[in-house]
Short mmCIF file of C-alpha atoms in Angstrom, two decimals:
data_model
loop_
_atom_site.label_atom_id
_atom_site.label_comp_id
_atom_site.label_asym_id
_atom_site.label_seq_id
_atom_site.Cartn_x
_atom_site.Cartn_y
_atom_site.Cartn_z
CA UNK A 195 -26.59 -7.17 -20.61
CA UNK A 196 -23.40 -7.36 -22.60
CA UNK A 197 -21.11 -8.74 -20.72
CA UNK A 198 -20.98 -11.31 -17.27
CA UNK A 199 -19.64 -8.52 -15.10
CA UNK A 200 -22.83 -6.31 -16.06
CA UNK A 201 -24.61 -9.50 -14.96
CA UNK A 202 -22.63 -9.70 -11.84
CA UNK A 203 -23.20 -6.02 -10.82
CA UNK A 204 -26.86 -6.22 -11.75
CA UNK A 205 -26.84 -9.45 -8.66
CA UNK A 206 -28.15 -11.97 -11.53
CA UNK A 207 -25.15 -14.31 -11.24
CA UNK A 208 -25.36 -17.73 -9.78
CA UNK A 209 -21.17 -17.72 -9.58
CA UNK A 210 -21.31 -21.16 -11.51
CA UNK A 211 -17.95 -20.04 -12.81
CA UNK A 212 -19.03 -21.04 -16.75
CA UNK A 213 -17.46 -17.73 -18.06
CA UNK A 214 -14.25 -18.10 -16.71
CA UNK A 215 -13.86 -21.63 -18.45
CA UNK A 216 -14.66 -19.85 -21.80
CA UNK A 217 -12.62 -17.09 -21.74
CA UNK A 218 -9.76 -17.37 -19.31
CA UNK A 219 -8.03 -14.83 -20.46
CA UNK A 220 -10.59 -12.21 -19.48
CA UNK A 221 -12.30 -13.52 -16.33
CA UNK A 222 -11.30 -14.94 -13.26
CA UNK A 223 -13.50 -16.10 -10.73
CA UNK A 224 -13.20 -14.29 -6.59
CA UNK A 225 -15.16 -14.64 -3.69
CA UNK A 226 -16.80 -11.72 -3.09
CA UNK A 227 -17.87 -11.27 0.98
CA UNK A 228 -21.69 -10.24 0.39
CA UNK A 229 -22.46 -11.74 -2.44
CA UNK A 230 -20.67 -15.03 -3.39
CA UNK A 231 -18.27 -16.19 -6.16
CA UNK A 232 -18.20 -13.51 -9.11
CA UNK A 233 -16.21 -12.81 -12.05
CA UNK A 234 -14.13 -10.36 -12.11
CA UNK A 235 -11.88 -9.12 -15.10
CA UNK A 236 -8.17 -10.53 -15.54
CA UNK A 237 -7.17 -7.25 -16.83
CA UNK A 238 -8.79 -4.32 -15.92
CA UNK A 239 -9.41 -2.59 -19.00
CA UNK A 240 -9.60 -5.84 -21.26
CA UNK A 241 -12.94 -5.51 -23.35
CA UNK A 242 -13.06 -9.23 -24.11
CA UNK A 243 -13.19 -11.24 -26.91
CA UNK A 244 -15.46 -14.57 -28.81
CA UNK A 245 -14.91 -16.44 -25.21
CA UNK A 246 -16.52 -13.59 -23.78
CA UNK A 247 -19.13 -13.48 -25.58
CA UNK A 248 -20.03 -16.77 -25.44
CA UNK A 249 -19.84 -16.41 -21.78
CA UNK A 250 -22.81 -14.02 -21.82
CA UNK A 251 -24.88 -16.53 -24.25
CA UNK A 252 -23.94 -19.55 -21.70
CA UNK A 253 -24.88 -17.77 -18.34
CA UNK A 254 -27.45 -19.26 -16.11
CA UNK A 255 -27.73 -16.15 -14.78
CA UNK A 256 -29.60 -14.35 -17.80
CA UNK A 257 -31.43 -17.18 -18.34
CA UNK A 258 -32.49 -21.19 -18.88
CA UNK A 259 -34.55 -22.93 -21.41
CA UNK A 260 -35.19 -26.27 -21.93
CA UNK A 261 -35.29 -27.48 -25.89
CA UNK A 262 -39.14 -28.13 -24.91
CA UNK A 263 -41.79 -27.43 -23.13
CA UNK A 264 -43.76 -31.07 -24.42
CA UNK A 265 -43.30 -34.88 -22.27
CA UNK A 266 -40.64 -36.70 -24.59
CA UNK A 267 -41.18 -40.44 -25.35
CA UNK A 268 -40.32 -42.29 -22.00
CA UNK A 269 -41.43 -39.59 -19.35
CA UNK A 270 -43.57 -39.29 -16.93
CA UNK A 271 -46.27 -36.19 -18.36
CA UNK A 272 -47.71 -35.54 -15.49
CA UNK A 273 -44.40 -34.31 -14.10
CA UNK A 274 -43.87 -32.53 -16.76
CA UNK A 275 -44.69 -28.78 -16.06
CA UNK A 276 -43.87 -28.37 -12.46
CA UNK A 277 -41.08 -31.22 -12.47
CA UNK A 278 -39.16 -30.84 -15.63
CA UNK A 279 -38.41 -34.28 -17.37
CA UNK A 280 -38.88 -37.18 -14.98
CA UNK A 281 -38.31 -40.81 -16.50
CA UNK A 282 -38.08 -43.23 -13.34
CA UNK A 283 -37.93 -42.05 -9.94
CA UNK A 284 -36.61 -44.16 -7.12
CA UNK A 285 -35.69 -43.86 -3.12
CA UNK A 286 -33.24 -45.79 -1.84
CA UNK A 287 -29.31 -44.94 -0.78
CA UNK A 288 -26.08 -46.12 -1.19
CA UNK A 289 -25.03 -50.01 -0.23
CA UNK A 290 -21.53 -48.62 1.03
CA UNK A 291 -22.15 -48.07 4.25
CA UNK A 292 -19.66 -45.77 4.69
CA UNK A 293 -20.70 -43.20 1.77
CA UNK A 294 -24.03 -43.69 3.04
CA UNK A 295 -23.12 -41.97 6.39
CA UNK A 296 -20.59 -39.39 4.96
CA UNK A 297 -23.32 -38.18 2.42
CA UNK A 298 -25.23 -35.14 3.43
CA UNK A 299 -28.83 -37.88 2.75
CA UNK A 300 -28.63 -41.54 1.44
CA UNK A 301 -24.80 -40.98 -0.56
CA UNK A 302 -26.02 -41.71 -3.50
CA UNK A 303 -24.42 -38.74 -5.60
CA UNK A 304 -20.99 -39.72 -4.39
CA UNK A 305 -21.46 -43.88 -5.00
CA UNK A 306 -23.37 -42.92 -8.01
CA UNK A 307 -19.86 -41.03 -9.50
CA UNK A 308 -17.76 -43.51 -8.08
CA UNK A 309 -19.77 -46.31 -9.88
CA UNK A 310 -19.42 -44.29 -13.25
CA UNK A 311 -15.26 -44.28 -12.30
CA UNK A 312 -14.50 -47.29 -10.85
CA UNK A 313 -16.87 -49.47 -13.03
CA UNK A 314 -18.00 -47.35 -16.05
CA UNK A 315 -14.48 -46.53 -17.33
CA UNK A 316 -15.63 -42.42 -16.91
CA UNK A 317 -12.19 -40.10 -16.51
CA UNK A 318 -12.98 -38.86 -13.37
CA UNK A 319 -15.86 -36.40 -11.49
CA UNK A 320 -15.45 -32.96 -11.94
CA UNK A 321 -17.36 -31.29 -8.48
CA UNK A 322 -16.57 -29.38 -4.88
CA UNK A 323 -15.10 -29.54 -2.10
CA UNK A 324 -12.93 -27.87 0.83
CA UNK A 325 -10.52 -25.23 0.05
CA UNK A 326 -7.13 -27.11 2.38
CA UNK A 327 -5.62 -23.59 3.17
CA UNK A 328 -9.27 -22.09 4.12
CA UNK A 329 -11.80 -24.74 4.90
CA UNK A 330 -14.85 -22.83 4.64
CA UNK A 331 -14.29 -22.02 0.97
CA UNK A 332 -14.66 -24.20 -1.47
CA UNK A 333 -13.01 -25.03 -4.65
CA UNK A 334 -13.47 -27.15 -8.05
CA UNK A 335 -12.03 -30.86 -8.05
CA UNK A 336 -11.34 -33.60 -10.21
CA UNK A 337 -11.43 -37.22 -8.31
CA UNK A 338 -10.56 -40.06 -9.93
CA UNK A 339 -11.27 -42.22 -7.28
CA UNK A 340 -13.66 -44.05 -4.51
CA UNK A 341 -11.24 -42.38 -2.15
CA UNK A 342 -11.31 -38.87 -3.51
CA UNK A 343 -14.79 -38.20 -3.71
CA UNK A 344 -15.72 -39.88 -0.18
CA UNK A 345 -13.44 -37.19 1.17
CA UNK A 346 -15.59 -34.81 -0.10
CA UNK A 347 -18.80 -36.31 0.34
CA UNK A 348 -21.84 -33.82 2.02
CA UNK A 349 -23.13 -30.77 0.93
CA UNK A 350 -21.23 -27.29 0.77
CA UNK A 351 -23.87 -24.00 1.56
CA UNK A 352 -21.15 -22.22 0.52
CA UNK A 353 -20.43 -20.20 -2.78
CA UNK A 354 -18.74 -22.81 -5.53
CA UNK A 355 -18.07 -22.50 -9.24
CA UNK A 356 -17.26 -25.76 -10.58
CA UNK A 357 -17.89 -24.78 -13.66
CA UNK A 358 -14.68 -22.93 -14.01
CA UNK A 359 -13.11 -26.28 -14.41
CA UNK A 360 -15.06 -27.50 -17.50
CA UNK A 361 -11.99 -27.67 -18.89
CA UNK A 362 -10.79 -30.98 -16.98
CA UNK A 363 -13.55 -32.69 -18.34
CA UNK A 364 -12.72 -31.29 -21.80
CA UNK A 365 -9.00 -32.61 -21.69
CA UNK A 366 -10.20 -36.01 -19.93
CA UNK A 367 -8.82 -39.47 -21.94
CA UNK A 368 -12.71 -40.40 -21.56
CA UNK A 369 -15.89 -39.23 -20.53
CA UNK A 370 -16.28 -37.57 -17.05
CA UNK A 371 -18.97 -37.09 -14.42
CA UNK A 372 -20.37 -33.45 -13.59
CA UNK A 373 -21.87 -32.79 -9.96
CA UNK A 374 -23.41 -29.26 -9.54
CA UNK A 375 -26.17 -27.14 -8.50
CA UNK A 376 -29.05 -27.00 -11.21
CA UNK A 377 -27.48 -23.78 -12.17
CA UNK A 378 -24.34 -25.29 -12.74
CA UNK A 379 -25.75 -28.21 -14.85
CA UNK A 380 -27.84 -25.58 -16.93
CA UNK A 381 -24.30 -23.90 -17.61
CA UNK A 382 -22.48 -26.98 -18.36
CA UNK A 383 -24.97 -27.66 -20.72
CA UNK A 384 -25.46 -25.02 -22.94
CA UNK A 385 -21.14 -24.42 -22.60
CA UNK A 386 -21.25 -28.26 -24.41
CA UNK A 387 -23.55 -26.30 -27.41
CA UNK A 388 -20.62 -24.30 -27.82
CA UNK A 389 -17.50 -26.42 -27.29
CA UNK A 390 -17.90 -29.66 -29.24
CA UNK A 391 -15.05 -31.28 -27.06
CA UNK A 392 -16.53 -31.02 -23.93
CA UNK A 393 -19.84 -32.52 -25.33
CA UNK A 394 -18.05 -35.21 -26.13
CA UNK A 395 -16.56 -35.81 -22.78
CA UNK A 396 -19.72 -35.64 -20.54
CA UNK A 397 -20.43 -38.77 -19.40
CA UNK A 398 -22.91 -37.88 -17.12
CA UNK A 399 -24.42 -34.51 -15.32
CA UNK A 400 -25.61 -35.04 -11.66
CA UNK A 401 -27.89 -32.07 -10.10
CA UNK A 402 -28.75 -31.87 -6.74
CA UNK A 403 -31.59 -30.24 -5.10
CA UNK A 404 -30.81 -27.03 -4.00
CA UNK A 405 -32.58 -23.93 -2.22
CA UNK A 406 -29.88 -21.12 -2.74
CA UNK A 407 -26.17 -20.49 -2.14
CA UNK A 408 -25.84 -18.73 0.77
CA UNK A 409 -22.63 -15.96 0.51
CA UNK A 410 -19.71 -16.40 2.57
CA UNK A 411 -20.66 -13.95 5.24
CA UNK A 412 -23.36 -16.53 6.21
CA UNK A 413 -20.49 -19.45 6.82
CA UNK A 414 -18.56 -17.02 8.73
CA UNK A 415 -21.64 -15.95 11.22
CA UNK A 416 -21.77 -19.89 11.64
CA UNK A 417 -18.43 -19.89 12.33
CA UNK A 418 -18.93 -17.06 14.74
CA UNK A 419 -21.47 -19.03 16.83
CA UNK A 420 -19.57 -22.11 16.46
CA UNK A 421 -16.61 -20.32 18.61
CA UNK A 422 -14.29 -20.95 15.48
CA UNK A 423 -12.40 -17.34 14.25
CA UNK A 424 -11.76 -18.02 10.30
CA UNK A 425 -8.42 -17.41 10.63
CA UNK A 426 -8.07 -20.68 13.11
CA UNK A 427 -10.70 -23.01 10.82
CA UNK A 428 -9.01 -26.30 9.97
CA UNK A 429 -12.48 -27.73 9.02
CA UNK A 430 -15.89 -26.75 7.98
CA UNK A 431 -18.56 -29.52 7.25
CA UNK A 432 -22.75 -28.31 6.54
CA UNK A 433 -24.29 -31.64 6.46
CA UNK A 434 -23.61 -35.54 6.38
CA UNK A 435 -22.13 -38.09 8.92
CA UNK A 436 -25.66 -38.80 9.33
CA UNK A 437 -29.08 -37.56 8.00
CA UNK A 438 -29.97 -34.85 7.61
CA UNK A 439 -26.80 -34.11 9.58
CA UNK A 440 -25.08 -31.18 11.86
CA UNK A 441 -23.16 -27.86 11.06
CA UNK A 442 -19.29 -29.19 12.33
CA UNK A 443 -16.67 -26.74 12.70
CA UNK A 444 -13.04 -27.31 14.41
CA UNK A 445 -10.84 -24.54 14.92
CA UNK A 446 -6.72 -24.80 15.53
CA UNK A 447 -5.72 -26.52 19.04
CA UNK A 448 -9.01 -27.92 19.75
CA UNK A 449 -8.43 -31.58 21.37
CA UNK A 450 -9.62 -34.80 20.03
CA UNK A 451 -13.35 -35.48 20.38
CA UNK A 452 -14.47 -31.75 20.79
CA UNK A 453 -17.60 -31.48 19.32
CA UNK A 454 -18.32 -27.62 17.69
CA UNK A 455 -21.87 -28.07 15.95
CA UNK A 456 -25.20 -27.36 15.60
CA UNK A 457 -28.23 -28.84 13.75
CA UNK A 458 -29.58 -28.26 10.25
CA UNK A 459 -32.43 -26.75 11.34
CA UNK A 460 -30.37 -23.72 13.11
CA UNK A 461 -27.34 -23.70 10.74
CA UNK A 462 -29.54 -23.50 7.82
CA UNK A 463 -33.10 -22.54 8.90
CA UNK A 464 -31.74 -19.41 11.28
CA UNK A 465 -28.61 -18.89 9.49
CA UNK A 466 -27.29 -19.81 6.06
CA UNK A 467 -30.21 -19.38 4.16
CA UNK A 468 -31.20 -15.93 5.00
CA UNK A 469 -27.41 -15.37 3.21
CA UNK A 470 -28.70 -16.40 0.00
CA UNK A 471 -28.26 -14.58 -2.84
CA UNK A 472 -30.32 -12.52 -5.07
CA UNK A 473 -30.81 -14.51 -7.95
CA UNK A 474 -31.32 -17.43 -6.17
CA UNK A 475 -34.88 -15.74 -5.12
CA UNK A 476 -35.30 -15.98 -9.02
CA UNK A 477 -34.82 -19.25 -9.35
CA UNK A 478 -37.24 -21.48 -11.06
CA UNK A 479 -35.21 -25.13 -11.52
CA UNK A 480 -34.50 -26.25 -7.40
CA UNK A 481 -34.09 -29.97 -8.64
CA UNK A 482 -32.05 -30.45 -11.82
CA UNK A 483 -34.07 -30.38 -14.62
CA UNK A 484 -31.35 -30.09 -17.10
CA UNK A 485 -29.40 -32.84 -15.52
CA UNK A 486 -29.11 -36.48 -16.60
CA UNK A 487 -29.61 -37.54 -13.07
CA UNK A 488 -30.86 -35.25 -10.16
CA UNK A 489 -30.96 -36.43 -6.48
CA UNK A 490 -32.31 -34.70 -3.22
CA UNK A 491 -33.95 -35.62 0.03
CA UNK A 492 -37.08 -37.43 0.67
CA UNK A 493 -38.43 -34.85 3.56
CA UNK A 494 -41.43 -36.49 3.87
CA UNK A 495 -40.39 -38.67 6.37
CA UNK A 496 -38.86 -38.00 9.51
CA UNK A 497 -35.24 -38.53 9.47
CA UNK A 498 -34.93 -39.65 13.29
CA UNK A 499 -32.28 -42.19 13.61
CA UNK A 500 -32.11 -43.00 9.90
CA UNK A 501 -28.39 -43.18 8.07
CA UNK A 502 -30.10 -41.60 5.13
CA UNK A 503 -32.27 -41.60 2.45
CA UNK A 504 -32.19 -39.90 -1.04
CA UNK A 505 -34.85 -39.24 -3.56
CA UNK A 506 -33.36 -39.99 -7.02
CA UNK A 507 -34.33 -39.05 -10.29
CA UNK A 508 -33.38 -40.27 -14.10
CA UNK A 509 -34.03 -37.33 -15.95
CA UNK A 510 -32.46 -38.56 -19.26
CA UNK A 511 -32.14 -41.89 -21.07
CA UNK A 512 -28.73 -41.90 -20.45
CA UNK A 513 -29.23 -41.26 -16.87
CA UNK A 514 -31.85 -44.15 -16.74
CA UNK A 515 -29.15 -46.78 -18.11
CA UNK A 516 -26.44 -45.32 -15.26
CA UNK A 517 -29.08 -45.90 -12.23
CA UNK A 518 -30.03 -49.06 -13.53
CA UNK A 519 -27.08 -50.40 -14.08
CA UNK A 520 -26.02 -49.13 -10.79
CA UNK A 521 -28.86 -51.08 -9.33
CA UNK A 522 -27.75 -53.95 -11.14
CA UNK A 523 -24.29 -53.75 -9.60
CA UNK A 524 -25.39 -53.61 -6.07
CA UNK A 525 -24.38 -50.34 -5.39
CA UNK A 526 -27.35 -48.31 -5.03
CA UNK A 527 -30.05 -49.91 -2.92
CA UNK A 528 -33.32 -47.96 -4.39
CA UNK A 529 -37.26 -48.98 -4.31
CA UNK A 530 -39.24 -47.28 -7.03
CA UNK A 531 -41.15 -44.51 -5.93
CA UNK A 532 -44.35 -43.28 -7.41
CA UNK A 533 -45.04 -39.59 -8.61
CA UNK A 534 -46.11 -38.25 -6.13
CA UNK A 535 -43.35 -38.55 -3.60
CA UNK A 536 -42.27 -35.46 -4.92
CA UNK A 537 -44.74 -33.51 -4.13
CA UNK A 538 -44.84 -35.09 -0.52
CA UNK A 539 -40.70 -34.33 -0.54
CA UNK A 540 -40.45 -31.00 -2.18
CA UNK A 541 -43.97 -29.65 -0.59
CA UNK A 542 -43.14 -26.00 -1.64
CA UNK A 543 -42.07 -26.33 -4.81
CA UNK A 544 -44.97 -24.69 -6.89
CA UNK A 545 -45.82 -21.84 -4.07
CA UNK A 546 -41.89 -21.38 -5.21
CA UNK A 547 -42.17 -21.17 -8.51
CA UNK A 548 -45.26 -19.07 -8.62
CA UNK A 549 -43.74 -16.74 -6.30
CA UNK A 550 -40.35 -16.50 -9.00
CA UNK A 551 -43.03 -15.49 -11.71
CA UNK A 552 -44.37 -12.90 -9.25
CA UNK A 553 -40.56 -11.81 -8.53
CA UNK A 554 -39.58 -11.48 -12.12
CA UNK A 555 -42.87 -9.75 -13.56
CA UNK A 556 -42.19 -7.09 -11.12
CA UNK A 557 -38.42 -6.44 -11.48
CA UNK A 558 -39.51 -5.80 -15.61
CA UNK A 559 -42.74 -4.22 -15.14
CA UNK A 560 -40.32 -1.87 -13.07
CA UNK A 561 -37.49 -1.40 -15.74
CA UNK A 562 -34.92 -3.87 -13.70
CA UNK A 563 -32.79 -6.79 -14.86
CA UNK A 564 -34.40 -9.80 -15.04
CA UNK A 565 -33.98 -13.75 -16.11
CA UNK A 566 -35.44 -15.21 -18.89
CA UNK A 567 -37.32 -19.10 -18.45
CA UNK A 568 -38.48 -20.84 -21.55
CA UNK A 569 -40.27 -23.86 -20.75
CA UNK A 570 -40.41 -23.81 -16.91
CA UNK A 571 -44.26 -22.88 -16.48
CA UNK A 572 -44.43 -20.28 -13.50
CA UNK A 573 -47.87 -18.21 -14.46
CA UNK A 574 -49.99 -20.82 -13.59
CA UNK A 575 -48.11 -21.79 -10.30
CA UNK A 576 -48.49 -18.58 -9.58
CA UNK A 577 -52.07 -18.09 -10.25
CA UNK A 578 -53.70 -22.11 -8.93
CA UNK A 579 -50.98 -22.08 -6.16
CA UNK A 580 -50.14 -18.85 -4.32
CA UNK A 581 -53.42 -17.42 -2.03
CA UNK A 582 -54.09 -14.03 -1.90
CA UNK A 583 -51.02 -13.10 0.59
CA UNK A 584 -48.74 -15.03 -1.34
CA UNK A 585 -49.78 -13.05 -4.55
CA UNK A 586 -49.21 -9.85 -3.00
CA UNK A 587 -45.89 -10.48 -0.94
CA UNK A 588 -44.25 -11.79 -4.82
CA UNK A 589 -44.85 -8.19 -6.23
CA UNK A 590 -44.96 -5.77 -3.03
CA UNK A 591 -42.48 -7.79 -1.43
CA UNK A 592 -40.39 -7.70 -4.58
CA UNK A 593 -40.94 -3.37 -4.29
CA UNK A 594 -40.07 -4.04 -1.12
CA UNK A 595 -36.67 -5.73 -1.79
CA UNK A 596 -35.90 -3.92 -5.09
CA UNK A 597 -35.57 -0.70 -2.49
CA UNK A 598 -33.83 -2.29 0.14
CA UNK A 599 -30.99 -4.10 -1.78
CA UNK A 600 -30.81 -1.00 -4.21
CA UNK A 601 -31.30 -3.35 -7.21
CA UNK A 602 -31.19 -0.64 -9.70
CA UNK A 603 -28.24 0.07 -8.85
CA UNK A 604 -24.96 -1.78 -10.04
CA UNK A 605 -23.23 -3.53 -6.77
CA UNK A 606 -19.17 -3.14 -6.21
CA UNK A 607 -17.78 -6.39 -6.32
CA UNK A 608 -14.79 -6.02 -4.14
CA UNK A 609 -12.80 -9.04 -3.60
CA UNK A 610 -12.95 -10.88 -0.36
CA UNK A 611 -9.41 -11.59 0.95
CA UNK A 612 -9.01 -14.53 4.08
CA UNK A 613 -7.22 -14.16 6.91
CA UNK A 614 -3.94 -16.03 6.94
CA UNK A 615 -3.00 -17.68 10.20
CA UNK A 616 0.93 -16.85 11.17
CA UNK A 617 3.21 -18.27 8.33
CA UNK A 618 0.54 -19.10 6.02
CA UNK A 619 0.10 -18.05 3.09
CA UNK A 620 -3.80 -17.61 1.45
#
C-alpha cells in the first residue's frame, strides 16, 4: 500500500493518528461513524510528499516488529514469545486514594505520569481525554499537572489518535510521558526512528492493555440505552470511579445525583466491543510490548468491592528505574508478582494470538491486505493453543467475514459530523 489512505480504505488502520504528525500538510485526522478515527487528505488532490511517506513506513497499521525476537539481558525468557519483553512485573495500585478510584483499575497509569511530572522533571504527558464540546469523542492532550491528568483519568472505548500530537512532545523544554494503546506506542516508536527530536524528548511510553477500539457508532448505541441523545451529552465516562467500574452518561437538564449507567459487563461485553474495528481482529500486541511500561488489569480475581487493582509491567530498563523509583517515593503501592499472573490475568491471550495468525494467513492466501508481525510468534499459538473449532472458525470464519464486510473492497470514509445543540458550535 502506498499511501495511509489506501491503508485506511483497505480497514487496516488503527487511527493512532502517527501520519498526520508527519505530514500535516497532507493529512488530517476525522472521525469516521463506522469505522473510527481515519486520515483523510488536507487537500483533495495533494499527492503527498517525504512526510507522507514516512507516514506509510511508521503505520501500525501495515505492520510491527520488534528489533528481536531473542530474551535481552535482564528479562524474563520465559515471557518472551507470548509476552513480549517482560523485566519485573508487579500488582499493586496507586497510594493516592483519589487516582486510585478515578482510574478505570488500580490508577496507576495516571500516578505513574504524574510521578514522572511532578517529581521526575518530565514536560508534561501527552494522552486522551474528553472532547468539552462533544463528550463522547475524544481528543489528544498535554497535562502538565496532578490536576490535569486526574481529570482525565479512566479508560476511553472510544476512537483516539494521540499520536497526532507527537509534536508536543517534540517541542517540550524536556522529556515527556506518552500514554496510548499498544498501537499507538508501536507508532510513537518507530515515528522517534525517523524524527531525531522527538527521540530525544520521550521520557517514557506507557501502554495499556487493550482489546480493540470500538467505532463511534458503538458509544452512541450506549448512549441510546443510556436515555442520553448525543446532541444533549455533557458527559461520557466507560470505566473508573471504582473497579472495574460502570458505563456513566449525563445528558443536558438532568438533576444532581441522577444516575445514567450500566456495568462493564453490558457496556462492553453486549455493546462496545462488538463495534470494534477490523484491524483490531488482527491484532497480535493486546499489552504493550513496545512500551517502556505497560499496565492492565489483574482479572484473575474478583473485583467485588475492591477500589482497584492493576497489573504492571517494566518492559524496558528505563521503565524498570521509573517503577522503582516510583515505589521508592511512595506513590505506587505494588507487591511483585510472579510470571504467571499473566497468564491467570490475560487467560485468552494465546487462543488470541493464534487465532490473528489464522486471520492473517487467510486474508493473503486469498489475495487481501494484510499486516506484517516480525517477532510476535503466532504459528505456534495457533497450532499448541487453538482446538480443532478454534482452527477452523480463524480461516472459515475469516471467509466468512472477508464476504460480509466486503474486505476486498476499498471502504468510503465519509466524515462523521456531531450534532450541535442550539447555539453551539461543533
Amino acid at each position: 500500500m502506498a499511501t495511509v489512505h489506501q491503508v485506511a480504505e483497505r480497514q487496516l488502520c488503527t487511527g493512532c493518528g502517527v501520519c498526520a504528525y508527519l505530514a500535516p500538510d497532507d493529512i488530517r485526522m476525522a472521525d469516521v461513524l463506522d469505522h473510527g478515527r481515519r486520515p483523510l487528505p488536507v487537500v483533495p488532490t495533494a499527492t503527498g510528499g517525504e512526510g507522507a511517506a514516512a507516514a506509510v513506513r511508521c503505520c501500525p497499521g501495515v505492520g510491527v516488529a520488534h528489533p528481536s525476537g531473542r530474551p535481552g539481558p535482564g528479562e524474563i525468557g520465559q515471557l518472551r514469545r507470548m509476552w513480549g519483553p517482560v523485566r519485573r512485573l508487579w500488582e499493586g495500585y496507586a497510594a493516592d486514594p483519589e487516582i486510585r478510584f478515578a482510574g478505570s483499575s488500580g490508577g496507576v497509569t495516571t500516578a505513574l505520569a504524574a510521578f514522572c511530572v511532578e517529581r521526575l522533571g518530565m514536560a508534561g504527558a501527552l494522552h486522551i481525554g474528553a472532547r468539552a464540546d462533544v463528550p463522547y469523542l475524544n481528543e489528544a492532550r498535554f497535562s502538565r499537572s496532578r490536576a490535569e491528568l486526574l481529570a482525565a483519568a479512566g479508560s476511553r472505548y472510544a476512537p483516539a489518535s494521540p499520536c497526532e500530537r507527537l509534536d508536543l512532545i517534540e517541542q517540550a523544554d524536556s522529556p515527556a510521558v506518552f500514554i496510548g494503546k499498544p498501537c499507538d506506542v508501536a507508532a510513537t516508536r518507530m515515528a522517534a526512528q525517523v524524527r531525531p527530536r522527538l527521540a530525544e524528548r520521550l521520557g517514557l511510553t506507557i501502554a495499556f492493555f487493550c482489546a480493540g477500539t470500538p467505532s463511534t457508532k458503538g458509544t452512541l448505541e450506549m448512549l441510546a440505552q443510556l436515555e442520553v441523545p448525543p446532541v444533549e451529552a455533557t458527559a461520557v465516562r466507560y470505566r473508573g470511579l471504582g473497579w472495574p467500574g460502570r458505563a456513566r452518561a449525563s445528558r443536558v437538564g438532568d438533576p444532581p445525583g441522577t444516575d445514567r449507567s450500566m456495568s462493564y459487563e453490558q457496556s462492553w461485553g453486549e455493546i462496545l466491543q462488538r463495534h470494534r474495528q477490523w484491524r483490531c481482529h488482527l491484532c497480535a500486541d493486546h499489552t504493550g510490548e513496545l512500551a517502556d511500561v505497560a499496565v492492565g488489569d489483574p482479572w484473575y480475581r474478583p473485583t467485588g468491592d475492591d477500589p482497584g487493582q492493576s497489573l504492571v509491567l517494566a518492559r524496558t530498563e528505563r521503565g524498570q528505574q521509573v517503577i522503582e523509583a516510583a515505589i521508592r517515593a511512595g506513590v505506587l503501592m505494588l507487591t511483585p508478582a510472579t510470571p504467571d499472573i499473566l497468564t491467570a490475568s490475560q487467560p485468552n491471550l494465546a487462543r488470541s494470538r493464534g487465532s490473528v495468525w489464522g486471520r492473517v494467513w487467510t486474508l493473503r492466501a486469498t489475495g487481501q491486505a494484510a499486516p506484517r508481525f516480525r517477532h510476535l510468534p503466532m504459528a505456534g499459538a495457533w497450532w499448541r493453543e487453538l482446538t480443532l473449532a478454534e482452527k477452523l472458525r480463524s480461516t472459515l470464519g475469516t471467509l466468512r467475514r472477508l464476504v460480509r464486510r466486503r474486505l476486498w473492497r476499498p471502504v468510503p470514509l465519509p466524515e462523521y459530523q456531531p450534532p450541535a445543540r442550539a447555539g453551539q458550535e461543533v
